[in-house]
Short mmCIF file of C-alpha atoms and ligand atoms in Angstrom, two decimals:
data_model
loop_
_atom_site.label_atom_id
_atom_site.label_comp_id
_atom_site.label_asym_id
_atom_site.label_seq_id
_atom_site.Cartn_x
_atom_site.Cartn_y
_atom_site.Cartn_z
CA UNK A 1 -3.81 -25.59 -20.42
CA UNK A 2 -6.81 -24.13 -18.10
CA UNK A 3 -7.75 -20.85 -19.56
CA UNK A 4 -9.76 -19.00 -16.80
CA UNK A 5 -8.82 -15.50 -17.95
CA UNK A 6 -11.38 -12.77 -18.61
CA UNK A 7 -11.73 -11.56 -22.12
CA UNK A 8 -9.66 -8.46 -21.37
CA UNK A 9 -6.94 -10.50 -19.59
CA UNK A 10 -7.05 -12.93 -22.68
CA UNK A 11 -6.41 -10.03 -25.18
CA UNK A 12 -3.60 -8.57 -22.97
CA UNK A 13 -2.07 -12.00 -22.90
CA UNK A 14 -2.21 -12.43 -26.67
CA UNK A 15 -0.61 -8.82 -27.10
CA UNK A 16 2.29 -9.83 -24.72
CA UNK A 17 2.96 -12.95 -26.62
CA UNK A 18 2.99 -11.35 -30.02
CA UNK A 19 5.37 -8.87 -28.71
CA UNK A 20 7.60 -11.44 -27.09
CA UNK A 21 7.64 -13.49 -30.37
CA UNK A 22 8.46 -10.43 -32.40
CA UNK A 23 11.19 -9.16 -30.05
CA UNK A 24 12.44 -11.77 -27.64
CA UNK A 25 12.51 -15.04 -29.61
CA UNK A 26 15.79 -14.44 -31.22
CA UNK A 27 18.54 -14.76 -28.70
CA UNK A 28 16.55 -16.51 -25.95
CA UNK A 29 19.21 -19.25 -25.49
CA UNK A 30 22.18 -16.71 -25.31
CA UNK A 31 20.34 -14.61 -22.85
CA UNK A 32 19.69 -17.56 -20.61
CA UNK A 33 23.43 -18.20 -20.32
CA UNK A 34 24.59 -14.62 -19.94
CA UNK A 35 24.48 -13.41 -16.23
CA UNK A 36 24.44 -9.76 -16.92
CA UNK A 37 21.21 -7.97 -16.48
CA UNK A 38 19.62 -7.52 -19.99
CA UNK A 39 19.09 -3.75 -20.06
CA UNK A 40 18.21 -3.94 -23.77
CA UNK A 41 15.37 -6.18 -22.97
CA UNK A 42 14.39 -3.88 -20.04
CA UNK A 43 13.99 -0.89 -22.25
CA UNK A 44 12.02 -2.90 -24.93
CA UNK A 45 9.62 -4.05 -22.17
CA UNK A 46 9.49 -0.45 -20.98
CA UNK A 47 8.48 0.80 -24.25
CA UNK A 48 5.63 -1.78 -24.51
CA UNK A 49 4.25 -0.77 -21.03
CA UNK A 50 5.41 -3.90 -19.33
CA UNK A 51 7.39 -2.23 -16.41
CA UNK A 52 5.21 -0.87 -13.59
CA UNK A 53 2.30 -2.64 -14.91
CA UNK A 54 0.40 -2.63 -11.62
CA UNK A 55 1.63 0.93 -10.47
CA UNK A 56 -0.30 4.11 -10.46
CA UNK A 57 -0.17 6.06 -13.52
CA UNK A 58 0.71 9.14 -11.47
CA UNK A 59 3.97 7.16 -10.57
CA UNK A 60 4.62 6.39 -14.28
CA UNK A 61 3.07 3.02 -14.03
CA UNK A 62 0.28 1.36 -16.19
CA UNK A 63 -2.61 1.27 -13.67
CA UNK A 64 -3.19 -2.27 -14.41
CA UNK A 65 -3.50 -5.26 -11.78
CA UNK A 66 -1.34 -7.78 -10.06
CA UNK A 67 -2.89 -10.42 -12.28
CA UNK A 68 -1.80 -8.32 -15.59
CA UNK A 69 1.85 -8.49 -14.01
CA UNK A 70 1.56 -12.28 -13.69
CA UNK A 71 0.13 -12.69 -17.16
CA UNK A 72 2.90 -10.55 -18.51
CA UNK A 73 5.54 -13.03 -16.68
CA UNK A 74 3.74 -16.07 -18.19
CA UNK A 75 3.90 -14.79 -21.65
CA UNK A 76 7.30 -13.50 -21.61
CA UNK A 77 8.76 -16.69 -20.18
CA UNK A 78 6.75 -18.77 -22.54
CA UNK A 79 9.01 -17.25 -25.42
CA UNK A 80 12.08 -16.08 -23.36
CA UNK A 81 12.57 -17.43 -19.91
CA UNK A 82 15.59 -15.10 -19.07
CA UNK A 83 13.48 -12.09 -19.95
CA UNK A 84 10.90 -12.87 -17.43
CA UNK A 85 13.57 -11.76 -14.76
CA UNK A 86 13.07 -8.33 -16.22
CA UNK A 87 9.49 -8.50 -15.88
CA UNK A 88 9.96 -9.39 -12.28
CA UNK A 89 12.60 -6.67 -11.65
CA UNK A 90 10.32 -3.83 -13.17
CA UNK A 91 7.03 -5.03 -11.43
CA UNK A 92 7.54 -7.28 -8.21
CA UNK A 93 10.82 -7.19 -6.44
CA UNK A 94 12.23 -4.33 -4.45
CA UNK A 95 10.76 -1.90 -6.91
CA UNK A 96 7.31 -2.72 -5.68
CA UNK A 97 8.29 -1.94 -2.04
CA UNK A 98 9.82 1.15 -3.30
CA UNK A 99 6.72 2.34 -5.00
CA UNK A 100 4.61 1.31 -2.00
CA UNK A 101 6.62 3.34 0.60
CA UNK A 102 8.69 5.92 -1.11
CA UNK A 103 8.25 9.66 -0.80
CA UNK A 104 7.15 11.46 -3.69
CA UNK A 105 10.76 13.11 -3.85
CA UNK A 106 12.25 9.61 -3.82
CA UNK A 107 9.92 8.50 -6.48
CA UNK A 108 10.89 11.53 -8.83
CA UNK A 109 14.59 10.83 -8.31
CA UNK A 110 14.77 7.06 -8.96
CA UNK A 111 11.52 5.88 -10.74
CA UNK A 112 11.98 7.46 -14.03
CA UNK A 113 15.25 5.47 -14.83
CA UNK A 114 13.94 2.18 -13.32
CA UNK A 115 10.58 2.36 -15.20
CA UNK A 116 12.51 3.05 -18.45
CA UNK A 117 14.83 0.06 -18.08
CA UNK A 118 17.93 2.16 -17.57
CA UNK A 119 18.57 1.12 -14.09
CA UNK A 120 17.78 -1.75 -11.84
CA UNK A 121 17.19 -1.99 -8.09
CA UNK A 122 18.67 -4.83 -5.88
CA UNK A 123 17.25 -5.94 -2.43
CA UNK A 124 19.79 -6.32 0.43
CA UNK A 125 18.06 -8.35 3.16
CA UNK A 126 20.11 -11.51 3.72
CA UNK A 127 23.32 -11.39 5.58
CA UNK A 128 26.06 -14.18 6.53
CA UNK A 129 24.31 -14.72 9.88
CA UNK A 130 20.76 -13.89 8.95
CA UNK A 131 19.02 -16.08 6.11
CA UNK A 132 15.74 -17.42 7.18
CA UNK A 133 16.03 -15.70 10.47
CA UNK A 134 16.11 -12.37 8.67
CA UNK A 135 15.33 -10.45 11.78
CA UNK A 136 18.59 -11.31 13.10
CA UNK A 137 20.20 -9.01 10.51
CA UNK A 138 23.00 -6.84 12.15
CA UNK A 139 23.70 -4.07 9.57
CA UNK A 140 23.08 -0.91 11.27
CA UNK A 141 22.14 2.78 10.80
CA UNK A 142 23.15 5.45 13.15
CA UNK A 143 21.67 9.10 12.76
CA UNK A 144 24.46 11.78 12.52
CA UNK A 145 22.96 15.03 11.84
CA UNK A 146 21.24 15.01 8.62
CA UNK A 147 22.95 11.74 7.54
CA UNK A 148 22.77 8.11 8.44
CA UNK A 149 25.97 6.19 8.93
CA UNK A 150 25.85 2.53 7.75
CA UNK A 151 27.76 -0.37 8.82
CA UNK A 152 27.52 -4.16 7.88
CA UNK A 153 27.39 -6.52 4.99
CA UNK A 154 24.72 -8.09 2.75
CA UNK A 155 24.84 -11.30 0.60
CA UNK A 156 23.02 -13.07 -2.35
CA UNK A 157 21.26 -9.92 -3.72
CA UNK A 158 19.68 -10.72 -7.14
CA UNK A 159 20.84 -8.25 -9.61
CA UNK A 160 23.58 -6.85 -7.15
CA UNK A 161 26.34 -6.76 -9.73
CA UNK A 162 24.30 -4.66 -12.05
CA UNK A 163 22.25 -2.51 -9.88
CA UNK A 164 22.63 1.27 -9.31
CA UNK A 165 20.23 1.43 -6.37
CA UNK A 166 19.88 -0.79 -3.37
CA UNK A 167 17.10 -1.10 -1.03
CA UNK A 168 18.91 -2.15 2.31
CA UNK A 169 17.13 -3.49 5.31
CA UNK A 170 19.03 -2.56 8.49
CA UNK A 171 18.62 -1.94 11.97
CA UNK A 172 17.94 1.48 13.90
CA UNK A 173 17.67 -0.26 17.28
CA UNK A 174 17.18 -3.49 18.80
CA UNK A 175 14.55 -6.21 18.17
CA UNK A 176 12.11 -6.69 15.11
CA UNK A 177 10.74 -2.98 15.56
CA UNK A 178 14.41 -1.67 15.30
CA UNK A 179 14.45 -2.75 11.53
CA UNK A 180 13.66 -0.46 8.82
CA UNK A 181 15.22 0.41 5.52
CA UNK A 182 17.24 2.79 3.23
CA UNK A 183 18.22 3.42 -0.28
CA UNK A 184 21.78 3.45 -1.12
CA UNK A 185 23.07 4.40 -4.57
CA UNK A 186 26.24 2.58 -6.28
CA UNK A 187 29.34 4.75 -5.87
CA UNK A 188 28.49 6.09 -2.28
CA UNK A 189 31.65 6.46 -0.28
CA UNK A 190 32.00 3.61 2.17
CA UNK A 191 29.78 1.17 0.13
CA UNK A 192 31.79 -1.52 -1.78
CA UNK A 193 30.32 -4.11 -4.12
CA UNK A 194 32.34 -7.29 -4.23
CA UNK A 195 33.33 -9.55 -7.05
CA UNK A 196 30.53 -11.19 -8.66
CA UNK A 197 29.94 -15.03 -7.57
CA UNK A 198 27.64 -17.41 -9.58
CA UNK A 199 24.77 -19.40 -8.27
CA UNK A 200 23.97 -22.69 -9.78
CA UNK A 201 21.48 -20.99 -12.20
CA UNK A 202 24.42 -18.86 -13.53
CA UNK A 203 22.85 -15.73 -12.10
CA UNK A 204 25.54 -13.79 -10.12
CA UNK A 205 25.49 -11.91 -6.89
CA UNK A 206 27.95 -9.56 -5.13
CA UNK A 207 28.54 -9.38 -1.37
CA UNK A 208 27.83 -5.56 -0.30
CA UNK A 209 30.05 -3.98 2.44
CA UNK A 210 29.00 -0.96 4.28
CA UNK A 211 32.01 0.59 6.24
CA UNK A 212 30.84 3.88 7.85
CA UNK A 213 28.88 4.77 4.74
CA UNK A 214 26.99 8.01 5.07
CA UNK A 215 23.78 8.43 3.26
CA UNK A 216 21.66 11.58 3.24
CA UNK A 217 18.65 11.29 5.74
CA UNK A 218 16.16 11.79 2.74
CA UNK A 219 17.30 8.28 1.62
CA UNK A 220 15.38 6.70 4.60
CA UNK A 221 12.65 4.50 3.05
CA UNK A 222 11.03 3.22 6.33
CA UNK A 223 12.21 3.92 9.57
CA UNK A 224 12.01 2.07 12.70
CA UNK A 225 9.04 -0.14 13.02
CA UNK A 226 8.96 -0.47 9.10
CA UNK A 227 9.74 -4.14 8.93
CA UNK A 228 6.28 -5.61 9.33
CA UNK A 229 5.05 -3.09 6.68
CA UNK A 230 7.47 -4.05 4.31
CA UNK A 231 7.17 -7.89 4.84
CA UNK A 232 3.48 -7.53 4.01
CA UNK A 233 4.34 -5.97 0.54
CA UNK A 234 6.98 -8.93 0.15
CA UNK A 235 3.92 -11.26 -0.54
CA UNK A 236 3.78 -9.50 -3.88
CA UNK A 237 7.48 -10.19 -4.48
CA UNK A 238 6.69 -13.95 -3.77
CA UNK A 239 4.07 -13.99 -6.27
CA UNK A 240 6.50 -12.93 -8.82
CA UNK A 241 8.95 -15.71 -7.71
CA UNK A 242 5.92 -18.18 -7.96
CA UNK A 243 5.02 -16.94 -11.25
CA UNK A 244 8.59 -17.37 -12.80
CA UNK A 245 8.89 -20.92 -11.18
CA UNK A 246 5.46 -21.97 -12.77
CA UNK A 247 6.24 -20.30 -16.18
CA UNK A 248 9.70 -21.85 -16.26
CA UNK A 249 8.17 -25.25 -15.63
CA UNK A 250 5.50 -24.82 -18.21
CA UNK A 251 8.33 -23.83 -20.72
CA UNK A 252 10.28 -27.08 -19.99
CA UNK A 253 6.92 -29.08 -20.24
CA UNK A 254 6.31 -27.66 -23.72
CA UNK A 255 9.84 -28.46 -24.80
CA UNK A 256 9.64 -32.08 -23.62
CA UNK A 257 6.01 -32.33 -25.22
CA UNK A 258 7.55 -31.14 -28.66
CA UNK A 259 10.46 -33.67 -28.08
CA UNK A 260 8.33 -36.53 -27.25
CA UNK A 261 6.17 -36.01 -30.45
CA UNK A 262 9.01 -36.10 -32.79
CA UNK A 263 11.79 -38.10 -31.26
CA UNK A 264 11.58 -41.82 -32.19
CA UNK A 265 13.13 -44.83 -30.29
CA UNK A 266 12.46 -48.41 -31.00
CA UNK A 267 10.83 -47.22 -34.17
CA UNK A 268 8.00 -45.11 -32.38
CA UNK A 269 7.71 -41.66 -31.04
CA UNK A 270 8.60 -41.27 -27.51
CA UNK A 271 4.93 -39.93 -26.78
CA UNK A 272 3.56 -43.47 -27.44
CA UNK A 273 5.41 -45.01 -24.42
CA UNK A 274 3.09 -45.13 -21.48
CA UNK A 275 5.80 -44.65 -18.99
CA UNK A 276 6.32 -41.17 -20.45
CA UNK A 277 2.78 -40.53 -20.97
CA UNK A 278 2.08 -40.88 -17.33
CA UNK A 279 4.97 -38.43 -16.51
CA UNK A 280 3.16 -35.78 -18.55
CA UNK A 281 -0.07 -36.51 -16.96
CA UNK A 282 1.57 -35.89 -13.48
CA UNK A 283 3.56 -32.81 -14.83
CA UNK A 284 0.12 -31.43 -16.22
CA UNK A 285 -1.45 -31.95 -12.78
CA UNK A 286 1.21 -30.17 -10.94
CA UNK A 287 1.24 -27.24 -13.31
CA UNK A 288 -2.59 -26.78 -13.45
CA UNK A 289 -3.21 -27.17 -9.73
CA UNK A 290 -0.30 -24.69 -8.87
CA UNK A 291 -1.76 -22.12 -11.34
CA UNK A 292 -5.03 -22.19 -9.64
CA UNK A 293 -3.47 -21.25 -6.26
CA UNK A 294 -1.35 -18.79 -7.85
CA UNK A 295 -4.35 -16.99 -9.50
CA UNK A 296 -6.31 -17.11 -6.25
CA UNK A 297 -3.63 -15.35 -4.30
CA UNK A 298 -3.23 -12.74 -6.98
CA UNK A 299 -6.95 -11.98 -7.71
CA UNK A 300 -6.97 -9.56 -4.71
CA UNK A 301 -9.31 -6.71 -5.50
CA UNK A 302 -7.82 -4.48 -2.94
CA UNK A 303 -4.76 -4.43 -0.68
CA UNK A 304 -2.01 -7.11 -0.67
CA UNK A 305 -2.32 -10.82 -1.10
CA UNK A 306 -2.66 -12.68 2.05
CA UNK A 307 0.29 -14.44 3.79
CA UNK A 308 -1.44 -17.74 3.75
CA UNK A 309 -2.60 -17.66 0.04
CA UNK A 310 0.79 -16.40 -1.00
CA UNK A 311 2.58 -19.29 1.13
CA UNK A 312 0.39 -21.94 -0.46
CA UNK A 313 0.89 -20.49 -4.02
CA UNK A 314 4.59 -20.17 -3.74
CA UNK A 315 4.95 -23.55 -2.32
CA UNK A 316 2.97 -25.10 -5.05
CA UNK A 317 4.65 -23.13 -7.79
CA UNK A 318 8.16 -23.64 -6.52
CA UNK A 319 7.59 -27.36 -6.33
CA UNK A 320 5.66 -27.79 -9.57
CA UNK A 321 8.32 -25.58 -11.51
CA UNK A 322 11.14 -27.59 -10.36
CA UNK A 323 9.60 -31.00 -10.48
CA UNK A 324 8.32 -30.43 -13.87
CA UNK A 325 11.57 -29.11 -15.34
CA UNK A 326 13.37 -31.82 -13.68
CA UNK A 327 11.23 -34.46 -15.47
CA UNK A 328 11.41 -32.37 -18.73
CA UNK A 329 15.24 -33.02 -18.58
CA UNK A 330 14.75 -36.78 -18.05
CA UNK A 331 12.34 -37.01 -20.77
CA UNK A 332 14.46 -35.30 -23.40
CA UNK A 333 17.43 -37.43 -22.40
CA UNK A 334 20.94 -36.09 -23.41
CA UNK A 335 19.18 -33.33 -25.28
CA UNK A 336 17.32 -32.23 -22.16
CA UNK A 337 20.79 -32.28 -20.28
CA UNK A 338 22.50 -30.31 -22.92
CA UNK A 339 23.08 -26.54 -22.68
CA UNK A 340 21.85 -26.36 -26.34
CA UNK A 341 18.17 -26.53 -25.02
CA UNK A 342 16.68 -24.60 -22.23
CA UNK A 343 15.22 -27.56 -20.23
CA UNK A 344 18.33 -27.82 -17.90
CA UNK A 345 18.35 -23.89 -17.47
CA UNK A 346 14.69 -24.16 -16.34
CA UNK A 347 15.70 -26.75 -13.85
CA UNK A 348 18.56 -25.10 -12.35
CA UNK A 349 16.51 -21.71 -12.14
CA UNK A 350 13.45 -23.15 -10.75
CA UNK A 351 15.63 -25.02 -8.02
CA UNK A 352 16.95 -21.59 -6.78
CA UNK A 353 13.35 -20.08 -6.07
CA UNK A 354 12.67 -23.04 -3.61
CA UNK A 355 15.24 -21.13 -1.55
CA UNK A 356 14.87 -17.54 -2.29
CA UNK A 357 12.12 -15.31 -1.02
CA UNK A 358 10.98 -17.67 1.55
CA UNK A 359 12.40 -21.20 1.52
CA UNK A 360 9.78 -24.05 1.17
CA UNK A 361 10.33 -24.97 4.76
CA UNK A 362 9.74 -21.37 5.94
CA UNK A 363 6.59 -21.16 3.89
CA UNK A 364 5.28 -24.43 5.39
CA UNK A 365 5.96 -23.09 8.81
CA UNK A 366 3.72 -20.03 7.72
CA UNK A 367 1.11 -22.40 6.41
CA UNK A 368 1.09 -24.44 9.88
CA UNK A 369 0.61 -21.23 11.85
CA UNK A 370 -2.55 -20.46 9.79
CA UNK A 371 -3.78 -23.96 10.23
CA UNK A 372 -3.23 -23.91 14.14
CA UNK A 373 -4.01 -20.09 14.25
CA UNK A 374 -1.07 -19.28 16.34
CA UNK A 375 2.62 -18.15 15.91
CA UNK A 376 5.20 -20.65 16.38
CA UNK A 377 8.54 -18.92 17.43
CA UNK A 378 11.28 -20.76 15.73
CA UNK A 379 13.89 -19.61 18.41
CA UNK A 380 14.94 -21.80 21.30
CA UNK A 381 13.21 -20.96 24.52
CA UNK A 382 16.52 -20.07 26.23
CA UNK A 383 17.31 -17.71 23.49
CA UNK A 384 13.96 -15.99 23.80
CA UNK A 385 14.28 -15.83 27.57
CA UNK A 386 17.74 -14.22 27.12
CA UNK A 387 16.46 -11.34 24.81
C1 FAD B 1 18.26 -17.48 -6.37
C2 FAD B 1 18.50 -16.66 -5.03
C3 FAD B 1 18.23 -15.26 -5.10
C4 FAD B 1 18.20 -14.59 -3.83
N1 FAD B 1 18.03 -13.20 -3.90
C5 FAD B 1 18.10 -12.58 -2.82
C6 FAD B 1 17.88 -11.05 -2.78
O1 FAD B 1 17.55 -10.40 -3.86
N2 FAD B 1 18.06 -10.44 -1.68
C7 FAD B 1 18.34 -10.98 -0.44
O2 FAD B 1 18.47 -10.44 0.46
N3 FAD B 1 18.47 -12.49 -0.48
C8 FAD B 1 18.37 -13.10 -1.52
N4 FAD B 1 18.56 -14.51 -1.54
C9 FAD B 1 18.87 -15.06 -0.21
C10 FAD B 1 17.70 -15.86 0.26
O3 FAD B 1 16.77 -14.94 0.94
C11 FAD B 1 18.30 -16.94 1.40
O4 FAD B 1 19.12 -17.75 0.72
C12 FAD B 1 17.09 -17.48 2.13
O5 FAD B 1 16.48 -16.69 3.06
C13 FAD B 1 17.56 -18.69 2.97
O6 FAD B 1 18.70 -18.23 3.73
P1 FAD B 1 19.95 -19.12 3.82
O7 FAD B 1 20.43 -19.23 2.57
O8 FAD B 1 20.98 -18.29 4.99
O9 FAD B 1 19.59 -20.45 4.35
P2 FAD B 1 19.24 -20.76 6.00
O10 FAD B 1 18.52 -19.81 6.49
O11 FAD B 1 20.62 -21.10 6.62
O12 FAD B 1 18.57 -21.99 5.85
C14 FAD B 1 19.16 -23.45 5.43
C15 FAD B 1 18.13 -24.54 5.37
O13 FAD B 1 17.50 -24.50 6.71
C16 FAD B 1 16.09 -24.44 6.48
N5 FAD B 1 15.33 -23.66 7.76
C17 FAD B 1 15.90 -22.64 8.31
N6 FAD B 1 15.19 -22.21 9.33
C18 FAD B 1 14.17 -23.15 9.43
C19 FAD B 1 12.95 -23.30 10.15
N7 FAD B 1 12.71 -22.52 11.25
N8 FAD B 1 12.28 -24.59 9.95
C20 FAD B 1 12.49 -25.39 8.98
N9 FAD B 1 13.53 -25.10 8.25
C21 FAD B 1 14.49 -24.16 8.31
C22 FAD B 1 15.83 -23.51 5.21
O14 FAD B 1 14.67 -23.70 4.69
C23 FAD B 1 16.90 -24.08 4.16
O15 FAD B 1 16.56 -25.21 3.69
C24 FAD B 1 18.49 -15.13 -2.73
C25 FAD B 1 18.79 -16.64 -2.59
C26 FAD B 1 18.61 -17.35 -3.77
C27 FAD B 1 19.02 -18.80 -3.81
#
């Protein structure tokens, strides 16, 4: 594996790996098949300073960098793939947007539990009629005195069955500029969390229903016009998704490599068959090239990663992660396809990240816009004219 980390980053990577081997290696298989958020792991990671790695110390974070958070995902996933979701939840997902834009009061209310691994936050962006076209979301907020009244529904939210806080994108008025976000706590009257439904990966999501749900005005995160700001912050979320894709591809690669060294057929270890050697060469090429793009996007010295670098990194990592995990299953034969090993889990998980957080097609649209230096509106001309 290419090691282009600085000395300090290498020392950090080694310490995270030692922690993972000591505390997360046992139970890695069971964790992967348990859809519940592993709060026990979250609390261990919190105690080790692995939640809020790149957040300011004044917010309860570690004052590290985005690269440190990526290194943490790589090292934790190398030992326990499922626990990498907890690193994501405590560093990249909606918690990152929250830290970026929340008021001091909101941070005081919610961050201590989130950063201690006692609670988890879920992002509500997607709706039944607003997926890739997320700006078509209909969930609405109406001001009523010192409250907002929310109506609408959300689907597919990661950790939604376990979350106690929800970052909900909604509309205060028409158009893209009418979109902003609020924070809704579990248990708020008018807010119902549906029965958990499984994805192919085994993860579960619950549909969220808001029926005249009243939340205090101080739960506003970003009001009208907030959407564009939040979407810039979403590039960080995408790098977390990219890192996990790549890390799970790497995990499956290492499993398959170990298997090919010891499994014998026709009197020889599998690694002696050229047909399989070439698969490994292709897999290494995919992993290493995607890693370079990921690191390039993450090594921003100030501000947020750019949309172009992020789109390329996510595309490369999503494709490499899935294709490598898929090949690992093939190389390991029946063992790879069995739920007694984690190769098939890595394949199922990496498949979902080609859809979540900006599908591969939507990212390619973004890359094309960068190439041609213009925005290509995906709506039909008639629909645009009618707006
Ligand atoms: C594992 C997982 C976790 C998720 N977590 C969350 C979460 O935490 N919070 C949340 O709000 N949502 C979440 N989602 C939902 C995710 O954001 C949406 O699934 C995604 O935006 C795609 O929307 P859709 O499923 O409605 O597909 P659609 O938008 O209906 O797209 C269907 C297909 O058409 C393609 N397509 C659509 N438009 C174009 C276009 N203009 N050009 C080319 N191709 C196009 C898409 O790429 C896709 O292949 C998650 C999804 C998954 C799978």
